[in-house]
Structures are given as C-alpha cells and as structure tokens.
Short mmCIF file of C-alpha atoms in Angstrom, two decimals:
data_model
loop_
_atom_site.label_atom_id
_atom_site.label_comp_id
_atom_site.label_asym_id
_atom_site.label_seq_id
_atom_site.Cartn_x
_atom_site.Cartn_y
_atom_site.Cartn_z
CA UNK A 1 -0.27 0.10 0.01
CA UNK A 2 2.72 2.48 -0.17
CA UNK A 3 2.17 3.55 -3.24
CA UNK A 4 -1.55 4.67 -2.19
CA UNK A 5 -2.81 7.48 -0.74
CA UNK A 6 -5.98 7.95 1.68
CA UNK A 7 -8.39 11.05 1.61
CA UNK A 8 -11.31 11.97 3.58
CA UNK A 9 -13.22 15.24 4.34
CA UNK A 10 -16.10 17.09 5.84
CA UNK A 11 -16.42 20.52 4.14
CA UNK A 12 -18.04 23.46 4.41
CA UNK A 13 -18.62 26.60 1.75
CA UNK A 14 -20.67 29.57 2.91
CA UNK A 15 -21.81 32.77 1.80
CA UNK A 16 -23.79 35.33 3.46
CA UNK A 17 -25.25 38.48 1.48
CA UNK A 18 -26.39 41.23 3.75
CA UNK A 19 -27.78 44.27 2.16
CA UNK A 20 -28.16 47.92 4.30
CA UNK A 21 -32.08 46.88 4.74
CA UNK A 22 -31.08 43.64 6.50
CA UNK A 23 -32.06 41.49 3.89
CA UNK A 24 -29.90 38.28 3.88
CA UNK A 25 -29.30 35.66 1.56
CA UNK A 26 -27.12 32.47 2.26
CA UNK A 27 -26.03 29.51 0.20
CA UNK A 28 -24.67 26.99 2.19
CA UNK A 29 -22.70 23.84 0.58
CA UNK A 30 -21.04 20.98 2.22
CA UNK A 31 -19.59 17.78 1.11
CA UNK A 32 -18.66 14.44 3.38
CA UNK A 33 -16.65 11.43 1.60
CA UNK A 34 -13.25 9.91 0.76
CA UNK A 35 -11.41 8.70 -1.77
CA UNK A 36 -8.27 6.20 -2.46
CA UNK A 37 -5.48 6.61 -5.23
CA UNK A 38 -3.17 4.33 -6.42
CA UNK A 39 0.04 5.71 -8.12
CA UNK A 40 0.71 3.13 -10.97
CA UNK A 41 4.09 5.05 -11.80
CA UNK A 42 4.96 7.69 -14.87
CA UNK A 43 2.91 9.99 -13.56
CA UNK A 44 -0.47 8.08 -13.68
CA UNK A 45 -2.91 7.48 -11.03
CA UNK A 46 -6.07 5.09 -10.43
CA UNK A 47 -8.88 7.50 -8.62
CA UNK A 48 -11.95 5.78 -6.58
CA UNK A 49 -14.37 7.96 -4.43
CA UNK A 50 -17.31 7.22 -2.41
CA UNK A 51 -19.79 9.24 -0.22
CA UNK A 52 -19.11 9.15 3.66
CA UNK A 53 -17.24 5.56 4.59
CA UNK A 54 -18.55 3.41 1.96
CA UNK A 55 -14.61 2.77 0.86
CA UNK A 56 -14.20 1.74 4.31
CA UNK A 57 -17.03 -0.54 5.04
CA UNK A 58 -16.39 -2.15 1.38
CA UNK A 59 -12.90 -3.16 2.05
CA UNK A 60 -11.69 -1.28 -0.97
CA UNK A 61 -9.08 0.91 1.20
CA UNK A 62 -7.27 -1.72 3.22
CA UNK A 63 -6.14 0.61 5.94
CA UNK A 64 -5.41 -0.17 9.28
CA UNK A 65 -7.36 0.34 12.23
CA UNK A 66 -5.82 3.60 13.20
CA UNK A 67 -6.07 5.03 9.81
CA UNK A 68 -9.30 4.24 9.50
CA UNK A 69 -10.52 5.65 12.69
CA UNK A 70 -8.88 8.83 11.53
CA UNK A 71 -10.68 8.81 8.22
CA UNK A 72 -13.94 8.28 9.75
CA UNK A 73 -13.53 10.84 12.46
CA UNK A 74 -13.13 13.82 10.29
CA UNK A 75 -15.95 12.87 8.65
CA UNK A 76 -17.89 13.31 12.16
CA UNK A 77 -16.54 16.93 12.93
CA UNK A 78 -19.37 19.36 13.22
CA UNK A 79 -18.80 22.47 10.09
CA UNK A 80 -19.47 25.80 11.28
CA UNK A 81 -23.17 27.44 11.42
CA UNK A 82 -23.64 31.23 11.87
CA UNK A 83 -25.15 32.44 14.93
CA UNK A 84 -28.36 34.60 15.04
CA UNK A 85 -25.81 37.16 17.10
CA UNK A 86 -23.47 36.81 14.13
CA UNK A 87 -26.64 37.40 11.99
CA UNK A 88 -27.68 40.43 13.91
CA UNK A 89 -24.23 41.67 13.92
CA UNK A 90 -23.81 41.60 10.12
CA UNK A 91 -27.05 43.32 9.55
CA UNK A 92 -26.05 45.99 11.61
CA UNK A 93 -22.80 46.49 10.07
CA UNK A 94 -24.68 46.69 6.58
CA UNK A 95 -26.90 49.59 8.23
CA UNK A 96 -24.13 51.36 9.90
CA UNK A 97 -21.85 51.57 6.89
CA UNK A 98 -24.48 51.67 3.96
CA UNK A 99 -22.73 48.92 1.75
CA UNK A 100 -23.68 45.16 1.20
CA UNK A 101 -21.58 42.74 2.86
CA UNK A 102 -20.56 39.36 1.56
CA UNK A 103 -19.45 37.03 4.60
CA UNK A 104 -17.42 33.90 3.33
CA UNK A 105 -16.31 31.08 5.19
CA UNK A 106 -14.58 27.92 3.47
CA UNK A 107 -13.77 25.22 6.22
CA UNK A 108 -12.19 21.64 5.65
CA UNK A 109 -11.78 18.95 7.94
CA UNK A 110 -9.40 16.70 6.20
CA UNK A 111 -7.74 13.47 6.74
CA UNK A 112 -5.05 12.38 4.44
CA UNK A 113 -2.00 9.93 4.19
CA UNK A 114 -1.14 6.21 3.53
CA UNK A 115 -3.08 3.27 4.87
CA UNK A 116 -0.57 3.04 7.49
CA UNK A 117 -0.53 6.43 8.54
CA UNK A 118 -3.03 9.09 8.42
CA UNK A 119 -2.89 12.77 9.35
CA UNK A 120 -5.85 15.37 10.42
CA UNK A 121 -6.10 18.91 10.42
CA UNK A 122 -8.77 21.72 9.80
CA UNK A 123 -8.41 24.48 7.33
CA UNK A 124 -10.43 27.23 7.81
CA UNK A 125 -10.95 31.00 6.31
CA UNK A 126 -12.96 33.90 6.45
CA UNK A 127 -13.36 36.78 4.23
CA UNK A 128 -15.70 39.58 4.30
CA UNK A 129 -16.42 41.84 0.76
CA UNK A 130 -17.46 45.55 1.50
CA UNK A 131 -19.44 46.87 -1.71
CA UNK A 132 -20.71 50.36 -2.38
CA UNK A 133 -22.20 51.98 -5.09
CA UNK A 134 -21.31 55.39 -5.83
CA UNK A 135 -23.90 58.29 -7.16
CA UNK A 136 -22.88 57.31 -10.80
CA UNK A 137 -23.39 53.62 -10.57
CA UNK A 138 -19.86 52.97 -10.11
CA UNK A 139 -19.47 49.88 -7.86
CA UNK A 140 -16.10 49.36 -6.14
CA UNK A 141 -15.46 46.84 -3.29
CA UNK A 142 -12.72 45.20 -1.15
CA UNK A 143 -12.61 42.14 0.08
CA UNK A 144 -10.57 41.47 3.49
CA UNK A 145 -9.44 38.54 5.60
CA UNK A 146 -11.17 37.97 9.11
CA UNK A 147 -10.70 36.23 12.00
CA UNK A 148 -12.80 32.74 12.58
CA UNK A 149 -16.58 33.91 12.16
CA UNK A 150 -18.08 35.62 15.56
CA UNK A 151 -14.78 35.58 17.23
CA UNK A 152 -14.39 39.32 17.26
CA UNK A 153 -17.59 41.06 16.39
CA UNK A 154 -15.78 44.34 17.36
CA UNK A 155 -13.02 44.02 14.92
CA UNK A 156 -15.33 42.76 12.20
CA UNK A 157 -17.23 45.95 12.49
CA UNK A 158 -14.37 48.48 12.64
CA UNK A 159 -12.85 46.71 9.43
CA UNK A 160 -15.93 47.05 7.62
CA UNK A 161 -16.42 50.98 8.79
CA UNK A 162 -12.46 51.69 7.69
CA UNK A 163 -13.19 49.83 4.04
CA UNK A 164 -16.42 51.59 3.53
CA UNK A 165 -15.35 54.76 4.24
CA UNK A 166 -12.00 54.41 2.42
CA UNK A 167 -14.14 53.36 -0.62
CA UNK A 168 -16.57 56.11 -0.50
CA UNK A 169 -13.44 58.63 -0.45
CA UNK A 170 -12.24 57.01 -3.69
CA UNK A 171 -15.41 57.00 -5.21
CA UNK A 172 -16.31 60.81 -4.55
CA UNK A 173 -12.94 61.75 -6.59
CA UNK A 174 -13.90 63.08 -9.95
CA UNK A 175 -13.58 61.04 -13.05
CA UNK A 176 -10.55 61.41 -15.19
CA UNK A 177 -12.06 62.34 -18.68
CA UNK A 178 -9.29 60.11 -20.76
CA UNK A 179 -6.15 57.36 -20.19
CA UNK A 180 -3.03 59.91 -19.68
CA UNK A 181 0.12 58.71 -22.02
CA UNK A 182 3.26 57.51 -20.24
CA UNK A 183 1.61 56.78 -16.88
CA UNK A 184 3.42 53.95 -14.96
CA UNK A 185 1.30 51.09 -13.49
CA UNK A 186 1.88 50.54 -9.51
CA UNK A 187 1.07 47.26 -8.01
CA UNK A 188 -0.15 47.94 -4.40
CA UNK A 189 0.52 45.65 -1.43
CA UNK A 190 -2.21 43.15 -1.23
CA UNK A 191 -4.05 44.23 -4.34
CA UNK A 192 -2.11 42.09 -7.07
CA UNK A 193 -1.09 38.78 -5.83
CA UNK A 194 -3.52 37.44 -8.62
CA UNK A 195 -1.09 39.18 -10.92
CA UNK A 196 1.70 36.58 -9.45
CA UNK A 197 -0.65 33.91 -9.58
CA UNK A 198 -1.66 33.67 -12.82
CA UNK A 199 2.11 34.55 -14.56
CA UNK A 200 4.43 32.75 -12.30
CA UNK A 201 2.12 30.21 -10.58
CA UNK A 202 0.18 28.12 -13.17
CA UNK A 203 3.36 28.27 -15.08
CA UNK A 204 5.34 26.64 -12.32
CA UNK A 205 2.87 23.76 -11.54
CA UNK A 206 4.70 20.61 -12.41
CA UNK A 207 1.71 19.38 -15.05
CA UNK A 208 2.35 22.10 -17.01
CA UNK A 209 6.30 22.10 -16.97
CA UNK A 210 6.03 18.46 -17.55
CA UNK A 211 3.74 19.18 -20.33
CA UNK A 212 6.59 21.57 -21.65
CA UNK A 213 4.28 24.13 -22.54
CA UNK A 214 5.13 26.68 -19.41
CA UNK A 215 7.12 30.01 -20.79
CA UNK A 216 8.65 29.66 -17.42
CA UNK A 217 9.42 25.64 -17.24
CA UNK A 218 11.26 26.30 -20.79
CA UNK A 219 13.38 28.50 -18.58
CA UNK A 220 14.82 26.60 -15.28
CA UNK A 221 17.70 27.87 -13.58
CA UNK A 222 17.58 31.11 -15.98
CA UNK A 223 17.47 34.47 -14.79
CA UNK A 224 14.07 36.23 -15.61
CA UNK A 225 13.75 38.85 -13.21
CA UNK A 226 15.78 41.05 -10.78
CA UNK A 227 17.72 39.75 -7.96
CA UNK A 228 15.61 41.36 -5.71
CA UNK A 229 12.57 39.59 -6.74
CA UNK A 230 10.93 36.41 -5.25
CA UNK A 231 7.56 34.80 -5.56
CA UNK A 232 7.14 32.34 -2.99
CA UNK A 233 3.91 29.56 -2.76
CA UNK A 234 3.17 27.07 0.02
CA UNK A 235 0.79 26.38 2.86
CA UNK A 236 3.34 26.35 5.67
CA UNK A 237 3.88 29.84 6.39
CA UNK A 238 3.23 32.29 9.36
CA UNK A 239 1.16 35.11 8.04
CA UNK A 240 -2.57 35.18 7.27
CA UNK A 241 -4.04 33.30 4.43
CA UNK A 242 -4.87 29.50 3.60
CA UNK A 243 -2.47 27.39 5.52
CA UNK A 244 -2.20 23.97 5.69
CA UNK A 245 0.58 21.55 7.32
CA UNK A 246 0.11 18.77 4.67
CA UNK A 247 -1.94 18.49 0.95
CA UNK A 248 -4.79 16.23 0.24
CA UNK A 249 -2.07 13.37 -0.40
CA UNK A 250 -0.66 13.79 3.29
CA UNK A 251 2.38 15.25 1.81
CA UNK A 252 4.08 17.91 4.30
CA UNK A 253 3.70 21.42 2.64
CA UNK A 254 6.80 23.01 1.57
CA UNK A 255 7.05 26.98 0.84
CA UNK A 256 9.09 26.92 -2.85
CA UNK A 257 10.58 29.94 -4.26
CA UNK A 258 9.14 29.77 -7.88
CA UNK A 259 11.15 32.82 -8.64
CA UNK A 260 14.30 32.88 -6.16
CA UNK A 261 16.07 36.37 -6.68
CA UNK A 262 15.10 36.65 -9.92
CA UNK A 263 15.65 32.78 -11.18
CA UNK A 264 13.47 30.46 -12.27
CA UNK A 265 13.26 27.78 -9.24
CA UNK A 266 11.56 24.70 -8.27
CA UNK A 267 8.02 23.47 -9.84
CA UNK A 268 5.07 22.58 -7.53
CA UNK A 269 4.38 18.80 -7.36
CA UNK A 270 2.00 16.37 -6.33
CA UNK A 271 3.22 12.78 -5.66
CA UNK A 272 2.65 11.51 -9.20
CA UNK A 273 4.39 14.75 -10.84
CA UNK A 274 7.45 14.81 -8.40
CA UNK A 275 7.80 10.57 -8.97
CA UNK A 276 7.87 11.25 -13.11
CA UNK A 277 10.30 14.76 -12.34
CA UNK A 278 12.53 12.66 -9.82
CA UNK A 279 11.74 15.15 -6.96
CA UNK A 280 11.23 12.80 -4.14
CA UNK A 281 7.43 12.61 -2.57
CA UNK A 282 6.22 15.78 -3.48
CA UNK A 283 6.12 19.33 -2.55
CA UNK A 284 3.02 19.31 -0.56
CA UNK A 285 0.73 20.72 -3.82
CA UNK A 286 -1.18 18.04 -4.48
CA UNK A 287 -4.66 19.52 -4.04
CA UNK A 288 -8.24 18.36 -4.96
CA UNK A 289 -11.65 20.20 -5.31
CA UNK A 290 -12.88 17.48 -2.97
CA UNK A 291 -12.55 13.86 -2.32
CA UNK A 292 -14.48 13.09 -6.13
CA UNK A 293 -11.55 14.47 -7.63
CA UNK A 294 -7.90 13.37 -7.97
CA UNK A 295 -5.13 15.52 -6.65
CA UNK A 296 -2.90 17.80 -9.50
CA UNK A 297 -0.28 20.56 -8.89
CA UNK A 298 -2.08 23.42 -7.34
CA UNK A 299 -0.92 26.45 -5.77
CA UNK A 300 -1.83 27.20 -2.27
CA UNK A 301 -0.67 30.95 -0.85
CA UNK A 302 1.20 32.59 -3.94
CA UNK A 303 3.59 35.79 -2.42
CA UNK A 304 5.67 38.04 -4.38
CA UNK A 305 8.08 39.70 -2.39
CA UNK A 306 11.18 42.16 -2.37
CA UNK A 307 13.96 41.09 -0.94
CA UNK A 308 15.13 42.84 2.14
CA UNK A 309 17.64 45.98 1.64
CA UNK A 310 16.32 46.90 -1.91
CA UNK A 311 16.18 50.52 -2.50
CA UNK A 312 12.01 51.19 -3.58
CA UNK A 313 11.80 53.37 -6.38
CA UNK A 314 8.60 55.95 -6.54
CA UNK A 315 7.26 57.04 -9.86
CA UNK A 316 8.66 60.29 -11.10
CA UNK A 317 5.40 61.34 -13.34
CA UNK A 318 1.89 60.17 -13.37
CA UNK A 319 0.61 56.66 -12.06
CA UNK A 320 -2.03 54.30 -12.23
CA UNK A 321 -3.17 52.06 -9.12
CA UNK A 322 -5.92 49.51 -10.22
CA UNK A 323 -7.72 47.76 -7.24
CA UNK A 324 -7.83 44.31 -8.29
CA UNK A 325 -6.90 42.67 -11.33
CA UNK A 326 -9.05 39.71 -13.02
CA UNK A 327 -7.97 37.48 -15.89
CA UNK A 328 -9.18 37.64 -18.89
CA UNK A 329 -6.50 35.42 -20.77
CA UNK A 330 -3.53 33.72 -20.37
CA UNK A 331 -1.25 31.83 -22.56
CA UNK A 332 1.23 29.64 -20.41
CA UNK A 333 3.24 28.71 -23.10
CA UNK A 334 3.97 32.24 -24.59
CA UNK A 335 3.34 34.35 -21.22
CA UNK A 336 1.11 36.50 -22.89
CA UNK A 337 -1.86 37.72 -20.98
CA UNK A 338 -5.06 39.93 -21.01
CA UNK A 339 -6.02 41.34 -17.50
CA UNK A 340 -9.04 43.55 -16.69
CA UNK A 341 -9.40 46.10 -13.77
CA UNK A 342 -13.22 47.70 -12.73
CA UNK A 343 -11.71 50.32 -10.83
CA UNK A 344 -8.42 52.03 -11.27
CA UNK A 345 -7.15 55.31 -9.32
CA UNK A 346 -4.52 57.82 -11.61
CA UNK A 347 -2.33 59.75 -9.05
CA UNK A 348 -1.34 62.56 -11.31
CA UNK A 349 2.52 64.17 -10.97
CA UNK A 350 1.12 67.52 -9.47
CA UNK A 351 -0.55 65.53 -6.27
CA UNK A 352 -4.11 65.63 -7.81
CA UNK A 353 -5.94 62.06 -7.70
CA UNK A 354 -8.66 61.01 -10.40
CA UNK A 355 -10.94 57.75 -10.69
CA UNK A 356 -10.64 55.86 -13.98
CA UNK A 357 -13.27 53.55 -15.79
CA UNK A 358 -12.33 49.96 -16.40
CA UNK A 359 -9.05 49.42 -18.10
CA UNK A 360 -7.46 46.25 -19.84
CA UNK A 361 -3.89 45.56 -19.30
CA UNK A 362 -2.20 43.53 -21.63
CA UNK A 363 1.53 42.52 -21.65
CA UNK A 364 3.96 39.39 -21.65
CA UNK A 365 4.91 37.71 -18.84
CA UNK A 366 8.71 37.36 -19.36
CA UNK A 367 8.72 40.93 -20.29
CA UNK A 368 7.09 42.12 -17.39
CA UNK A 369 9.31 40.26 -14.92
CA UNK A 370 12.28 41.58 -16.49
CA UNK A 371 11.30 45.23 -15.86
CA UNK A 372 9.43 45.46 -12.65
CA UNK A 373 10.60 48.00 -10.44
CA UNK A 374 10.30 47.71 -6.54
CA UNK A 375 7.62 50.05 -4.86
CA UNK A 376 6.75 49.09 -1.54
CA UNK A 377 8.32 46.31 0.77
CA UNK A 378 5.43 46.29 2.69
CA UNK A 379 3.22 42.87 2.07
CA UNK A 380 -0.48 42.50 2.42
CA UNK A 381 -2.30 39.58 1.77
CA UNK A 382 -5.98 38.59 0.64
CA UNK A 383 -8.51 35.85 -0.36
CA UNK A 384 -11.72 35.45 -1.58
CA UNK A 385 -13.63 32.57 0.79
CA UNK A 386 -16.44 32.98 -1.65
CA UNK A 387 -14.15 32.23 -4.78
CA UNK A 388 -10.97 29.99 -5.72
CA UNK A 389 -8.88 28.77 -8.35
CA UNK A 390 -9.84 26.54 -11.62
CA UNK A 391 -7.63 24.02 -13.27
CA UNK A 392 -8.69 21.05 -15.05
CA UNK A 393 -12.38 21.56 -14.44
CA UNK A 394 -11.44 21.73 -10.35
CA UNK A 395 -13.23 24.99 -9.57
CA UNK A 396 -12.96 26.55 -6.99
CA UNK A 397 -10.08 25.02 -5.10
CA UNK A 398 -9.25 27.46 -2.37
CA UNK A 399 -5.98 29.81 -2.62
CA UNK A 400 -4.75 33.51 -0.99
CA UNK A 401 -2.40 35.76 -2.16
CA UNK A 402 0.18 38.21 -0.88
CA UNK A 403 2.40 40.81 -2.64
CA UNK A 404 4.63 43.82 -2.03
CA UNK A 405 4.27 46.93 -4.31
CA UNK A 406 5.74 46.78 -7.59
CA UNK A 407 6.14 49.41 -10.30
CA UNK A 408 5.94 48.66 -14.17
CA UNK A 409 7.31 51.57 -16.05
CA UNK A 410 5.28 53.23 -18.69
CA UNK A 411 5.44 51.20 -21.46
CA UNK A 412 5.77 47.80 -20.12
CA UNK A 413 2.33 46.65 -20.45
CA UNK A 414 -0.58 48.16 -22.43
CA UNK A 415 -3.35 49.76 -21.21
CA UNK A 416 -6.65 50.28 -22.83
CA UNK A 417 -9.68 52.27 -21.66
CA UNK A 418 -12.88 50.06 -21.71
CA UNK A 419 -16.44 50.94 -22.41
CA UNK A 420 -17.94 48.40 -19.92
CA UNK A 421 -16.87 47.10 -16.68
#
C-alpha cells in the first residue's frame, strides 16, 4: 500500500449576502466522503471515491485500524453555522455602513496519508467583502481576511467601517476624462497577488512544466527577473491566508521559491509528478476540489516579495493603481496575458487624484518580470472565501495571495480604457 494515498473530508462553503436594509441571503454547501488513489508510475494514478465511509466499509481501501478511525473521525467533525448573534451583527454593520456585505467561510476537516499513517487537520478561512455603489453607478468593493466567524464582532465592524469609508472617498473623486500617456502602473500591496498567481504560479505547476508548455519551465535555472524579486508558494507559512501542514495526499507542505531572487526555481508537485520528475515525495502541492477529484499540482498561498535591503523607486510622473486585477486571458506557453481592472485611481504628478473607468492590461510575462521595479516593501495578503482557483475542471480550490508593491514603468504593459466593466 506504499503507493496508495487516502483522503477524507467534511467540508463547507458558506456565503452570506447582507444588504443595508437587513435583507440576508445565505448559500451553504457541504461535502462528506473519501477517496483512494493508487500511483501507477510515470505520473499515472487510479482514483476511486465514495460518499461517507463507504470505501472503508466495502474493504476497498485496506487501511489499518488507526488510519481507518482517523478517516472516519474527520467526517464526523461539526461544520460552522452562523449564530443569530453573528447574523444580527452583520445586519447592524450593513446598516451602519450603507454597504452590501458578503461574508464568506471556507472550512475543511481533512484526513490524508497512507494506509498505515493518516494525518488530520482543520483548514478554515473567512473573508468579508464590502461593496459600495457611487452616485454615478460605479461599484467598488474590497475583500478582507477576517478572524474566525463570530470570534471578534467589534473587529469585524471596525474593519467594515474603515473599508466602506475608504471606498466612498475613492468613489467621490472626479472621473478622469481620458487615460494619460506615459503613466506607470503600480501594483499596491495586497491588491495584485492574483497577477503573480497567473503569470508565475500556473506556469510553475509541475504538470504544466512536464508538458513542455510553460514559458517559465523552459527557463528553469535561468534569470528572468531582477535579483530583488522572489515569488513563493506554500501552505506552510506564518502569515494570514490559506494554511495547512500537509496537502490532500498527506505530503508535508513546503514553501517553494518559484522565482528565487530573479531566477526560475522549483515547480510545485504532487506525488505523481514528483515521481515522474525525479523530485522525491512531492512539495505538498497535491490538491483536489473534493474527494470526488484526483489530486493535481495546485497553488496554495502565492506571495510576491521584494528582498530585504532593496531600494524602492517611486514614480516620477503620473501613475495608475488598479484596485484588483481579474484575468481575462493567459497563454502559459508564451506568457502573453490580458487582465481587466474594474476600478483604478490615477495619481498625477501634480499631486491630484482621479478615478479611472475600467481598464484592460495587456503584456508578456517574461518582459514584465524582467522590467519590474520595486515600489514598497510592505506585504499584504488577501483571499475571497467565496471564490477560488480553477484548473482542469476543478473549481473552486481555495487559494490566497500576498504581494509587496511593484511598479511597471510606462510602456512595459499596454493600457486601454474600455467602455464596459
């Protein structure tokens, strides 16, 4: 049974939308079951699953008594339920801020490992999105990581009030009549982790690298960016965001340097791809949407960092700060990308600030990595517990992001105003 991995879960996804008038809509879904994967060599696996503990009772798993008990025990662990007090607190916050709130909770009780040894853990993250509509119909929102639901209602209220106030200040700014030429693009801390998730993370997943279709995998060990730039991914970290001691195959999570001080580093592996690539047991990146899906190499917490001691460089002229970038298209083989920004601010050289309408950002990953400039060392993390990452039909798999501040000098990417969000 050495080449067999077992996985069991009891998992929850919850979304509660709260309007200023107190109207609340809640969506809740949960799964409970287990799977067994047998590794057949050369990157191939056989995957079987069943609801509840049916695989154990059928004898198809072959787990010893201790491992079987762990697999059953996690499926009996209780899932989060919003209390009346939490619901009332959210209604008060929405009324006080005049904002639409979206509370997201993602919770997993997990057991994973071999037929002889299984580890158990709980993974839980919470986010609160605050959404405000301006007088001209412009919608602007911000999602923040939160403490465990109901554990700190005062902190939740304070965060929502601050966020709503900052959003309203931005919405009150005048709308720029045109997109200026020659403006830098600045990726502020905590607002662009998804950018690096796409242009670095997916190209450094081992199945993509092994397929020879990754523009970064083809440059393994080569310098692609400045020496002060590192991009990391791993579930074992000390900061906020998605965390886990092991992945969905029971492999301990390691933090890898996908870009190590400007040089292309190690790909993220599950057990099957690690064996195929000669990389040992895997890096702890074998993840699945649920027990009904096989484990494949996936990101966990992607962080784009500026190495200590680097001198930051402020823009010398106009600059644009997008508040969230959403992927429209990414060609992993070439590095070409298109992102969309619903809301951005224009910071002019004269000190004035204005809003911009929706923008598209086009460019080439290799060119952008080579041309980045440091803007701010501070790192901020974020996620949306109501969303996740999609790959090979498995969506959503929970991921989180963190980034320092980066400046893309004028001309490094293409910027275009669009008429619709």
